[in-house]
Coordinates of C-alpha atoms in Angstrom, one line a residue:
Chain A
X1 CA 46.6 8.2 9.2
X2 CA 48.8 5.1 9.3
X3 CA 49.6 3.4 12.6
X4 CA 52.3 0.9 13.5
X5 CA 51.8 -1.9 16.0
X6 CA 54.4 -1.8 18.9
X7 CA 53.1 -4.7 21.0
X8 CA 50.3 -7.2 21.3
X9 CA 49.3 -9.4 24.2
X10 CA 46.2 -11.6 24.7
X11 CA 44.4 -10.8 27.9
X12 CA 41.0 -12.0 29.2
X13 CA 40.4 -13.5 25.7
X14 CA 40.8 -10.0 24.3
X15 CA 43.9 -8.1 23.2
X16 CA 46.1 -5.3 24.6
X17 CA 47.9 -3.6 21.8
X18 CA 50.2 -0.6 21.6
X19 CA 50.5 1.5 18.5
X20 CA 52.6 4.5 17.4
X21 CA 51.8 7.1 14.7
X22 CA 52.9 10.5 13.5
X23 CA 50.4 13.0 15.0
X24 CA 49.2 16.0 13.1
X25 CA 48.2 17.7 16.3
X26 CA 51.4 17.3 18.3
X27 CA 53.8 17.1 15.3
X28 CA 55.6 14.1 16.8
X29 CA 55.4 10.3 17.1
X30 CA 52.6 9.4 19.6
X31 CA 52.1 6.0 21.3
X32 CA 48.7 4.8 22.5
X33 CA 47.4 1.6 23.9
X34 CA 44.1 -0.1 23.1
X35 CA 42.3 -2.9 24.9
X36 CA 39.9 -4.8 22.5
X37 CA 37.5 -7.0 24.3
X38 CA 36.6 -10.5 22.9
X39 CA 33.3 -9.1 21.5
X40 CA 35.3 -6.9 19.1
X41 CA 36.0 -10.0 17.0
X42 CA 32.3 -10.2 16.2
X43 CA 30.9 -6.6 16.4
X44 CA 31.8 -3.0 16.9
X45 CA 32.2 -2.0 20.5
X46 CA 32.0 1.3 22.3
X47 CA 35.2 3.0 23.6
X48 CA 36.2 4.4 27.0
X49 CA 39.0 7.0 26.7
X50 CA 41.2 7.0 29.8
X51 CA 43.5 10.0 30.5
X52 CA 46.3 9.3 32.9
X53 CA 48.0 11.5 35.5
X54 CA 51.3 13.2 35.9
X55 CA 54.4 11.1 34.9
X56 CA 52.3 8.4 33.3
X57 CA 52.4 6.9 29.8
X58 CA 49.8 4.8 27.9
X59 CA 50.9 1.9 30.1
X60 CA 50.0 2.7 33.8
X61 CA 46.3 2.3 33.6
X62 CA 46.5 -0.9 31.4
X63 CA 48.9 -2.5 33.8
X64 CA 47.7 -1.3 37.2
X65 CA 44.0 -0.5 37.2
X66 CA 42.7 -4.1 37.0
X67 CA 40.1 -2.9 34.5
X68 CA 40.5 -5.3 31.7
X69 CA 38.5 -8.2 33.2
X70 CA 35.4 -6.1 33.6
X71 CA 35.9 -4.4 30.2
X72 CA 36.1 -7.8 28.6
X73 CA 32.9 -8.8 30.3
X74 CA 31.1 -5.6 29.4
X75 CA 32.4 -5.6 25.8
X76 CA 34.0 -2.2 26.0
X77 CA 37.3 -1.1 24.3
X78 CA 39.6 1.1 26.3
X79 CA 42.0 3.6 24.7
X80 CA 44.9 5.2 26.7
X81 CA 46.8 8.0 25.1
X82 CA 50.1 9.2 26.4
X83 CA 50.2 12.2 28.8
X84 CA 52.2 14.6 26.6
X85 CA 54.1 14.8 23.3
X86 CA 57.6 13.2 23.5
X87 CA 60.8 13.1 21.6
X88 CA 64.1 14.8 21.2
X89 CA 62.6 17.9 19.7
X90 CA 59.8 18.3 22.2
X91 CA 60.5 21.0 24.8
X92 CA 60.5 19.8 28.4
X93 CA 60.5 21.7 31.7
X94 CA 63.8 23.5 32.1
X95 CA 64.4 21.8 35.5
X96 CA 63.0 18.4 34.5
X97 CA 60.1 18.8 36.9
X98 CA 57.5 16.0 37.0
X99 CA 54.6 18.4 36.9
X100 CA 55.3 20.3 33.7
X101 CA 56.6 19.3 30.3
X102 CA 57.1 15.7 29.4
X103 CA 54.5 13.5 31.1
X104 CA 52.5 16.6 32.0
X105 CA 50.7 17.9 29.0
X106 CA 47.5 18.8 30.9
X107 CA 45.3 18.0 27.9
X108 CA 45.3 21.5 26.6
X109 CA 46.5 23.4 23.5
X110 CA 49.6 25.4 24.5
X111 CA 49.8 28.9 23.1
X112 CA 53.3 29.8 24.4
X113 CA 56.7 29.1 22.9
X114 CA 58.4 26.8 23.0
X115 CA 55.5 24.5 24.1
X116 CA 53.0 25.4 21.5
X117 CA 54.9 23.6 18.8
X118 CA 54.0 20.2 20.2
X119 CA 51.8 20.5 23.3
X120 CA 48.5 20.3 21.6
X121 CA 47.1 17.4 23.6
X122 CA 43.5 18.8 23.7
X123 CA 43.2 18.6 19.9
X124 CA 44.9 15.2 20.0
X125 CA 42.6 13.6 22.5
X126 CA 39.3 15.3 21.4
X127 CA 39.7 15.1 17.6
X128 CA 42.7 13.2 16.2
X129 CA 42.8 10.1 18.4
X130 CA 39.1 9.2 18.2
X131 CA 39.2 9.7 14.4
X132 CA 42.2 7.4 14.3
X133 CA 40.5 4.8 16.5
X134 CA 37.3 4.8 14.6
X135 CA 39.2 4.3 11.3
X136 CA 41.4 1.5 12.4
X137 CA 39.5 -0.6 14.9
X138 CA 36.1 -2.3 15.2
X139 CA 34.4 0.4 17.4
X140 CA 31.2 2.3 17.4
X141 CA 31.1 6.1 17.7
X142 CA 29.9 5.8 21.3
X143 CA 32.6 7.3 23.6
X144 CA 33.0 7.7 27.3
X145 CA 35.9 9.5 29.0
X146 CA 37.6 9.1 32.3
X147 CA 40.9 9.8 34.0
X148 CA 43.0 10.2 37.1
X149 CA 44.4 13.4 38.7
X150 CA 45.7 15.5 35.8
X151 CA 43.8 13.0 33.6
X152 CA 40.7 13.6 35.7
X153 CA 41.0 17.3 35.0
X154 CA 41.4 16.3 31.3
X155 CA 38.4 14.1 31.3
X156 CA 36.1 16.6 33.0
X157 CA 37.2 19.6 31.1
X158 CA 37.1 17.9 27.7
X159 CA 33.6 16.4 28.5
X160 CA 32.2 19.7 29.7
X161 CA 33.4 21.4 26.4
X162 CA 32.2 18.5 24.3
X163 CA 29.0 17.1 25.8
X164 CA 27.8 15.9 22.5
X165 CA 30.9 13.8 21.9
X166 CA 30.6 11.6 25.0
X167 CA 27.8 9.6 26.6
X168 CA 29.2 9.8 30.1
X169 CA 32.3 11.1 32.0
X170 CA 34.0 10.0 35.2
X171 CA 37.1 10.8 37.1
X172 CA 39.3 9.6 40.0
X173 CA 40.9 12.3 42.2
X174 CA 40.7 15.0 39.5
X175 CA 42.4 18.4 39.6
X176 CA 39.0 20.1 39.8
X177 CA 40.0 23.8 39.8
X178 CA 43.5 24.1 38.2
X179 CA 43.4 27.9 38.0
X180 CA 43.5 27.9 41.8
X181 CA 46.1 25.2 42.7
X182 CA 49.9 25.0 42.4
X183 CA 49.9 22.3 39.7
X184 CA 47.4 24.1 37.6
X185 CA 48.9 27.5 38.0
X186 CA 52.3 26.3 37.0
X187 CA 51.0 24.4 34.0
X188 CA 48.6 27.0 32.7
X189 CA 51.1 29.8 33.2
X190 CA 53.7 27.8 31.2
X191 CA 51.5 26.6 28.4
X192 CA 48.9 29.4 28.2
X193 CA 50.8 32.5 29.4
X194 CA 50.2 35.0 32.1
X195 CA 46.8 36.2 31.1
X196 CA 44.7 34.0 33.4
X197 CA 41.5 34.8 31.4
X198 CA 42.7 32.2 28.9
X199 CA 42.9 29.6 31.7
X200 CA 39.2 29.5 32.3
X201 CA 38.5 27.4 29.2
X202 CA 40.5 24.5 30.7
X203 CA 39.2 24.6 34.3
X204 CA 36.5 22.0 34.9
X205 CA 34.8 24.0 37.7
X206 CA 34.7 27.2 35.6
X207 CA 33.5 25.3 32.5
X208 CA 30.8 23.6 34.5
X209 CA 29.4 26.9 35.6
X210 CA 28.7 27.8 32.0
X211 CA 26.6 24.8 31.2
X212 CA 23.0 26.0 31.2
X213 CA 21.1 23.4 29.1
X214 CA 20.0 20.5 31.2
X215 CA 19.1 18.6 28.0
X216 CA 22.8 18.5 27.1
X217 CA 24.0 17.2 30.4
X218 CA 25.7 13.8 30.4
X219 CA 26.1 11.6 33.5
X220 CA 29.1 12.4 35.6
X221 CA 30.7 10.4 38.4
X222 CA 33.8 11.4 40.5
X223 CA 35.5 9.4 43.2
X224 CA 37.9 11.1 45.6
X225 CA 39.9 9.4 48.4
X226 CA 39.6 11.1 51.8
X227 CA 43.2 10.2 52.6
X228 CA 44.7 11.6 49.4
X229 CA 47.7 13.7 50.3
X230 CA 46.9 16.1 47.4
X231 CA 43.3 16.6 48.3
X232 CA 43.4 20.0 49.9
X233 CA 46.2 21.7 48.1
X234 CA 45.8 20.4 44.5
X235 CA 42.4 18.7 43.9
X236 CA 39.6 20.9 45.4
X237 CA 36.5 18.7 44.7
X238 CA 34.4 21.3 46.5
X239 CA 34.9 23.7 43.7
X240 CA 33.4 21.2 41.3
X241 CA 30.4 20.3 43.5
X242 CA 29.7 24.0 44.1
X243 CA 29.7 24.7 40.4
X244 CA 27.4 21.7 39.8
X245 CA 25.0 22.9 42.4
X246 CA 25.1 26.4 40.9
X247 CA 23.8 25.2 37.5
X248 CA 21.9 22.1 38.7
X249 CA 24.2 19.6 37.1
X250 CA 23.6 16.1 38.5
X251 CA 27.3 15.4 39.1
X252 CA 27.9 12.6 41.7
X253 CA 31.0 13.1 43.9
X254 CA 31.8 10.3 46.3
X255 CA 34.3 10.8 49.0
X256 CA 35.9 7.4 49.8
X257 CA 37.1 7.0 53.4
X258 CA 40.7 5.9 53.9
X259 CA 41.8 5.8 50.2
X260 CA 44.8 7.7 48.8
X261 CA 45.9 9.0 45.4
X262 CA 47.4 5.7 44.1
X263 CA 46.3 3.1 41.6
X264 CA 45.2 0.9 44.6
X265 CA 42.4 3.4 44.9
X266 CA 41.6 3.3 41.2
X267 CA 41.6 -0.5 41.2
X268 CA 39.2 -0.5 44.1
X269 CA 36.5 1.4 42.2
X270 CA 37.2 1.0 38.5
X271 CA 34.6 -1.7 38.2
X272 CA 31.9 0.7 39.3
X273 CA 33.1 3.3 36.8
X274 CA 33.2 0.8 33.9
X275 CA 29.7 -0.3 34.8
X276 CA 28.5 3.3 35.0
X277 CA 29.9 4.0 31.5
X278 CA 28.5 0.7 30.1
X279 CA 25.1 1.6 31.4
X280 CA 25.0 4.8 29.5
X281 CA 26.4 3.3 26.3
X282 CA 23.2 1.2 26.0
Chain B
X1 CA 62.5 -9.8 64.4
X2 CA 61.4 -6.1 64.1
X3 CA 59.9 -4.8 60.9
X4 CA 59.5 -1.2 59.7
X5 CA 56.5 0.0 57.7
X6 CA 57.5 1.6 54.4
X7 CA 54.1 2.3 52.9
X8 CA 50.4 1.7 53.4
X9 CA 47.4 2.0 51.0
X10 CA 43.8 1.1 51.4
X11 CA 42.7 -1.2 48.6
X12 CA 39.4 -3.1 48.3
X13 CA 38.6 -2.3 51.9
X14 CA 41.8 -4.1 52.9
X15 CA 45.4 -2.9 53.1
X16 CA 48.5 -3.1 50.9
X17 CA 51.6 -2.5 53.0
X18 CA 55.3 -2.7 52.5
X19 CA 57.8 -3.4 55.3
X20 CA 61.6 -3.7 55.5
X21 CA 63.6 -5.6 58.0
X22 CA 67.1 -6.9 58.7
X23 CA 67.2 -10.5 57.5
X24 CA 69.2 -13.2 59.3
X25 CA 69.1 -15.4 56.2
X26 CA 70.3 -12.9 53.6
X27 CA 72.3 -10.6 56.0
X28 CA 70.8 -7.5 54.5
X29 CA 67.7 -5.3 54.6
X30 CA 64.9 -7.0 52.9
X31 CA 61.6 -5.5 51.8
X32 CA 58.3 -7.4 51.4
X33 CA 54.7 -6.5 50.6
X34 CA 51.6 -7.8 52.3
X35 CA 48.0 -7.6 51.3
X36 CA 45.6 -7.9 54.3
X37 CA 42.0 -8.5 53.3
X38 CA 39.2 -6.8 55.2
X39 CA 38.5 -10.1 57.0
X40 CA 41.9 -9.8 58.8
X41 CA 40.4 -7.0 60.9
X42 CA 38.2 -9.6 62.6
X43 CA 40.1 -12.9 62.3
X44 CA 43.2 -14.7 61.3
X45 CA 43.4 -15.4 57.6
X46 CA 45.5 -17.9 55.5
X47 CA 48.4 -16.6 53.4
X48 CA 49.4 -17.1 49.8
X49 CA 53.1 -16.5 49.2
X50 CA 53.8 -15.2 45.7
X51 CA 57.3 -15.5 44.2
X52 CA 58.0 -13.1 41.3
X53 CA 60.2 -13.5 38.3
X54 CA 63.4 -12.1 37.0
X55 CA 63.9 -8.4 37.5
X56 CA 60.9 -8.0 39.8
X57 CA 60.6 -6.7 43.3
X58 CA 57.8 -7.0 45.9
X59 CA 55.8 -4.6 43.8
X60 CA 55.1 -6.2 40.4
X61 CA 52.5 -8.7 41.4
X62 CA 50.7 -6.4 43.8
X63 CA 50.4 -3.7 41.1
X64 CA 49.9 -5.7 37.9
X65 CA 48.2 -9.0 38.7
X66 CA 44.7 -7.7 39.5
X67 CA 44.7 -10.2 42.4
X68 CA 43.6 -8.1 45.3
X69 CA 39.9 -7.9 44.6
X70 CA 39.5 -11.6 44.6
X71 CA 41.8 -12.0 47.6
X72 CA 39.7 -9.5 49.5
X73 CA 36.6 -11.5 48.6
X74 CA 38.1 -14.8 49.6
X75 CA 39.7 -13.5 52.8
X76 CA 43.2 -14.4 51.9
X77 CA 46.4 -12.5 52.7
X78 CA 49.1 -12.3 50.0
X79 CA 52.8 -11.9 50.8
X80 CA 55.4 -10.9 48.1
X81 CA 59.0 -11.1 49.0
X82 CA 61.7 -9.5 46.9
X83 CA 63.5 -11.7 44.2
X84 CA 67.0 -11.3 45.7
X85 CA 69.0 -9.7 48.4
X86 CA 69.9 -6.1 47.6
X87 CA 72.2 -3.3 48.9
X88 CA 75.6 -1.9 48.3
X89 CA 77.4 -4.9 49.8
X90 CA 75.4 -7.5 47.9
X91 CA 77.4 -9.0 45.0
X92 CA 75.7 -8.6 41.6
X93 CA 76.3 -10.1 38.2
X94 CA 79.6 -8.8 36.9
X95 CA 78.0 -7.6 33.7
X96 CA 74.8 -6.4 35.3
X97 CA 72.8 -9.1 33.5
X98 CA 69.1 -9.3 34.2
X99 CA 69.1 -13.1 34.8
X100 CA 71.7 -13.4 37.5
X101 CA 72.5 -11.5 40.7
X102 CA 70.2 -8.6 41.8
X103 CA 66.6 -9.4 41.0
X104 CA 67.5 -13.0 40.1
X105 CA 68.1 -14.9 43.3
X106 CA 66.4 -18.1 42.0
X107 CA 65.1 -19.0 45.5
X108 CA 68.1 -21.1 46.5
X109 CA 70.9 -21.0 49.0
X110 CA 74.1 -20.1 47.2
X111 CA 77.2 -22.0 48.1
X112 CA 79.7 -20.1 46.0
X113 CA 81.6 -16.9 46.8
X114 CA 80.9 -14.1 46.6
X115 CA 77.2 -14.9 46.4
X116 CA 76.8 -17.2 49.4
X117 CA 77.2 -14.3 51.8
X118 CA 73.7 -12.9 50.9
X119 CA 72.0 -15.1 48.3
X120 CA 70.1 -17.3 50.8
X121 CA 66.6 -16.8 49.4
X122 CA 65.5 -20.4 50.0
X123 CA 66.0 -20.1 53.7
X124 CA 64.4 -16.6 53.6
X125 CA 61.3 -17.7 51.8
X126 CA 60.8 -21.1 53.4
X127 CA 61.7 -20.3 57.0
X128 CA 62.4 -16.7 58.0
X129 CA 59.6 -14.9 56.1
X130 CA 56.7 -17.1 57.2
X131 CA 57.9 -16.9 60.8
X132 CA 58.0 -13.1 60.5
X133 CA 54.6 -12.9 59.0
X134 CA 53.0 -15.3 61.5
X135 CA 54.5 -13.2 64.3
X136 CA 53.5 -9.8 63.1
X137 CA 50.2 -10.2 61.3
X138 CA 46.7 -11.7 61.9
X139 CA 47.3 -14.9 59.9
X140 CA 46.8 -18.6 60.4
X141 CA 49.5 -21.1 59.7
X142 CA 47.8 -22.2 56.5
X143 CA 50.1 -21.4 53.6
X144 CA 49.9 -21.7 49.8
X145 CA 52.7 -20.8 47.4
X146 CA 52.6 -19.6 43.8
X147 CA 54.8 -17.7 41.4
X148 CA 55.8 -16.7 37.9
X149 CA 58.7 -17.8 35.7
X150 CA 61.7 -17.8 38.0
X151 CA 59.1 -17.5 40.8
X152 CA 57.2 -20.5 39.4
X153 CA 60.4 -22.5 39.6
X154 CA 60.7 -21.2 43.2
X155 CA 57.1 -22.1 44.2
X156 CA 57.3 -25.6 42.7
X157 CA 60.7 -26.5 44.0
X158 CA 60.0 -25.1 47.5
X159 CA 56.6 -26.9 47.6
X160 CA 58.0 -30.2 46.4
X161 CA 60.7 -30.0 49.2
X162 CA 58.2 -28.9 51.9
X163 CA 54.9 -30.6 51.1
X164 CA 53.9 -30.4 54.8
X165 CA 54.4 -26.6 54.9
X166 CA 51.9 -25.8 52.2
X167 CA 48.3 -26.7 51.4
X168 CA 48.6 -26.2 47.7
X169 CA 51.0 -24.9 45.0
X170 CA 50.5 -23.2 41.7
X171 CA 52.6 -21.5 39.0
X172 CA 52.4 -19.4 35.9
X173 CA 55.0 -20.1 33.2
X174 CA 57.5 -21.7 35.6
X175 CA 61.1 -22.6 34.7
X176 CA 60.3 -26.3 35.1
X177 CA 63.7 -27.9 34.5
X178 CA 66.4 -25.3 35.3
X179 CA 69.3 -27.8 35.1
X180 CA 68.6 -28.1 31.4
X181 CA 67.9 -24.5 30.3
X182 CA 70.1 -21.4 29.8
X183 CA 68.6 -19.3 32.6
X184 CA 68.9 -22.2 35.1
X185 CA 72.4 -23.4 34.0
X186 CA 73.8 -19.9 34.3
X187 CA 72.2 -19.3 37.7
X188 CA 73.0 -22.7 39.2
X189 CA 76.5 -22.6 38.0
X190 CA 77.1 -19.2 39.5
X191 CA 75.3 -19.8 42.8
X192 CA 75.9 -23.5 43.3
X193 CA 79.1 -24.2 41.4
X194 CA 80.1 -26.6 38.6
X195 CA 79.2 -29.8 40.3
X196 CA 75.7 -30.2 38.7
X197 CA 74.8 -33.0 41.2
X198 CA 74.1 -30.1 43.7
X199 CA 71.7 -28.6 41.2
X200 CA 69.1 -31.4 41.4
X201 CA 67.8 -30.2 44.8
X202 CA 66.5 -27.0 43.2
X203 CA 65.0 -28.5 40.0
X204 CA 61.3 -29.0 40.2
X205 CA 61.1 -31.8 37.7
X206 CA 63.9 -33.7 39.4
X207 CA 62.4 -33.1 42.9
X208 CA 59.0 -34.3 41.7
X209 CA 60.5 -37.6 40.5
X210 CA 61.6 -38.3 44.1
X211 CA 58.1 -37.9 45.6
X212 CA 56.8 -41.4 46.3
X213 CA 54.2 -41.0 49.0
X214 CA 50.8 -40.1 47.5
X215 CA 49.5 -39.3 51.0
X216 CA 51.9 -36.4 51.1
X217 CA 50.9 -34.9 47.7
X218 CA 49.4 -31.4 47.7
X219 CA 47.2 -30.0 44.9
X220 CA 49.3 -28.5 42.1
X221 CA 48.2 -26.3 39.3
X222 CA 50.3 -24.8 36.4
X223 CA 49.2 -22.4 33.7
X224 CA 51.5 -21.9 30.6
X225 CA 50.9 -19.6 27.7
X226 CA 51.3 -21.3 24.3
X227 CA 52.6 -18.0 22.7
X228 CA 55.2 -17.5 25.4
X229 CA 58.5 -16.7 23.7
X230 CA 60.5 -18.5 26.4
X231 CA 58.4 -21.7 26.3
X232 CA 60.8 -24.0 24.4
X233 CA 64.2 -22.7 25.4
X234 CA 63.7 -21.9 29.0
X235 CA 60.5 -23.3 30.5
X236 CA 60.0 -26.9 29.4
X237 CA 56.7 -27.8 31.0
X238 CA 56.9 -31.3 29.5
X239 CA 59.7 -32.1 31.9
X240 CA 57.3 -31.4 34.7
X241 CA 54.4 -33.4 33.4
X242 CA 56.7 -36.4 32.5
X243 CA 58.0 -36.4 36.1
X244 CA 54.4 -36.1 37.4
X245 CA 53.3 -39.1 35.3
X246 CA 56.3 -41.1 36.4
X247 CA 55.4 -40.9 40.1
X248 CA 51.6 -40.5 39.7
X249 CA 51.5 -37.0 41.0
X250 CA 48.1 -35.4 40.1
X251 CA 49.6 -32.1 38.8
X252 CA 47.4 -30.2 36.5
X253 CA 49.2 -28.3 33.6
X254 CA 47.0 -26.2 31.4
X255 CA 48.4 -24.8 28.1
X256 CA 46.6 -21.5 27.4
X257 CA 46.2 -20.7 23.7
X258 CA 47.5 -17.3 22.6
X259 CA 48.9 -16.1 25.9
X260 CA 52.4 -14.9 26.4
X261 CA 54.8 -14.5 29.3
X262 CA 53.5 -11.1 30.6
X263 CA 51.4 -10.0 33.5
X264 CA 48.5 -9.8 31.1
X265 CA 48.6 -13.6 31.1
X266 CA 48.8 -13.7 34.9
X267 CA 45.9 -11.3 35.3
X268 CA 43.8 -13.4 33.0
X269 CA 44.0 -16.5 35.2
X270 CA 44.9 -15.3 38.7
X271 CA 41.4 -15.5 39.9
X272 CA 41.3 -19.2 39.1
X273 CA 44.6 -19.7 41.0
X274 CA 43.3 -17.8 44.1
X275 CA 40.1 -19.8 44.1
X276 CA 42.2 -23.0 43.7
X277 CA 44.2 -22.1 46.8
X278 CA 41.2 -20.9 48.8
X279 CA 39.4 -24.2 48.1
X280 CA 42.3 -26.1 49.7
X281 CA 42.7 -23.8 52.6
X282 CA 39.2 -24.8 53.8

């Protein structure tokens, strides 16, 4: 479990650093970014894991969300993994599409060749990466998880399968019901195969319907822009709220008038998400 | 003076928009970005012009500086021009270098062929763009100017030549004395020719030495990271402070321990710069 520092920059009296390491889950070199707030020089701090959307790397959120000032103030580390395995030996989409293959790992464990050799992002994000972070950095075992679009799907589906591992979950513009939208169907068919019964375990709305113990529920916050061009065809937040109502899960979904799918939307509300997670860390 | 909208995104209850237009200064299509704070829906607002560094476009500052939340709060528009003319007919560096030609206009009026046909960024930024902005958008004639690296050079040199046009000036990591550093010598030689006497009119430190009327001085703030890898060879802030001392100009230069040349540095201090400019708007 060795890691190699790729870059380091001081920011808001804390540090943004990138590291690479050989992953046992994805069987390739993975890069991740970590923001360490100034408080981490004195004490262990809790961690927000951020999962990015299609085409992103570990860099997009750190550069564009405007999150680091508030994270520095709240004393919260942020960890951004990549969105897929990468490298010469990693299978990509045959046509180089943006929504499958490299940059589009969908935070699942692929079962279909040739993808299953490396596309094990669920294991990477849920198990390997937190173990690595908790070994190498001054952090507590308190974890929150959030993400955008494909990463919102990742955050919600991972949280609903691992309620005990996280203190809270949030998402921006998540793909809420991937088994019923074009992005999700393409990805799940390619990574998981044609038997759509296997798809259910990575669908946030379906997973939510199976949660029956209110004692296990963790706080959940979702923001969705009303002017998001992907809203109707790909994101389907109503599937999520219907599932939440069905099982009495206190999920808060906020429709935000006029906002689109971009990082300008995330930047506008990231402070509220960080404060939400910080509140539940304590 | 027609402009065409390229994009529009709601952010912090204001709007980020990109426009393109045919420029009379650079004789090509130019793109710029504008942030309009929510206050602009009710009243005219003052404008901060931001000049970006080498390789940037109108997008870098808007996406990476984390400036829009504070600008929305302060009721300040921000305008980001591109860093050079662009297009198939625009001459580039012969070797495709990052520090000359496209993305590296140095905010001057070129006098040498083939660059003089389009590289008229000084006229564009000082005259054409503000006239365009003040025609098409709900802004006052109060202007501030700031920038980073090559754009810090641009902001300071433009302000020192046009003290009456701006209420304040600031810069991050500016190229303070381009006539004496590799980036500046290459650019000025290529755009202005071998007679280095013509270079003085675009050198902030040399321009500052000629300012003799304290009544005309405008507030000036510069932040420079101490861990900036370009500090010694390219940036030379001591040339600027020596010039300021020579003429009694109250320029504030702050050396920031541990910070580098990146947008993480800009993000860490942009709030202080916006508040500095807002204070002098009122």
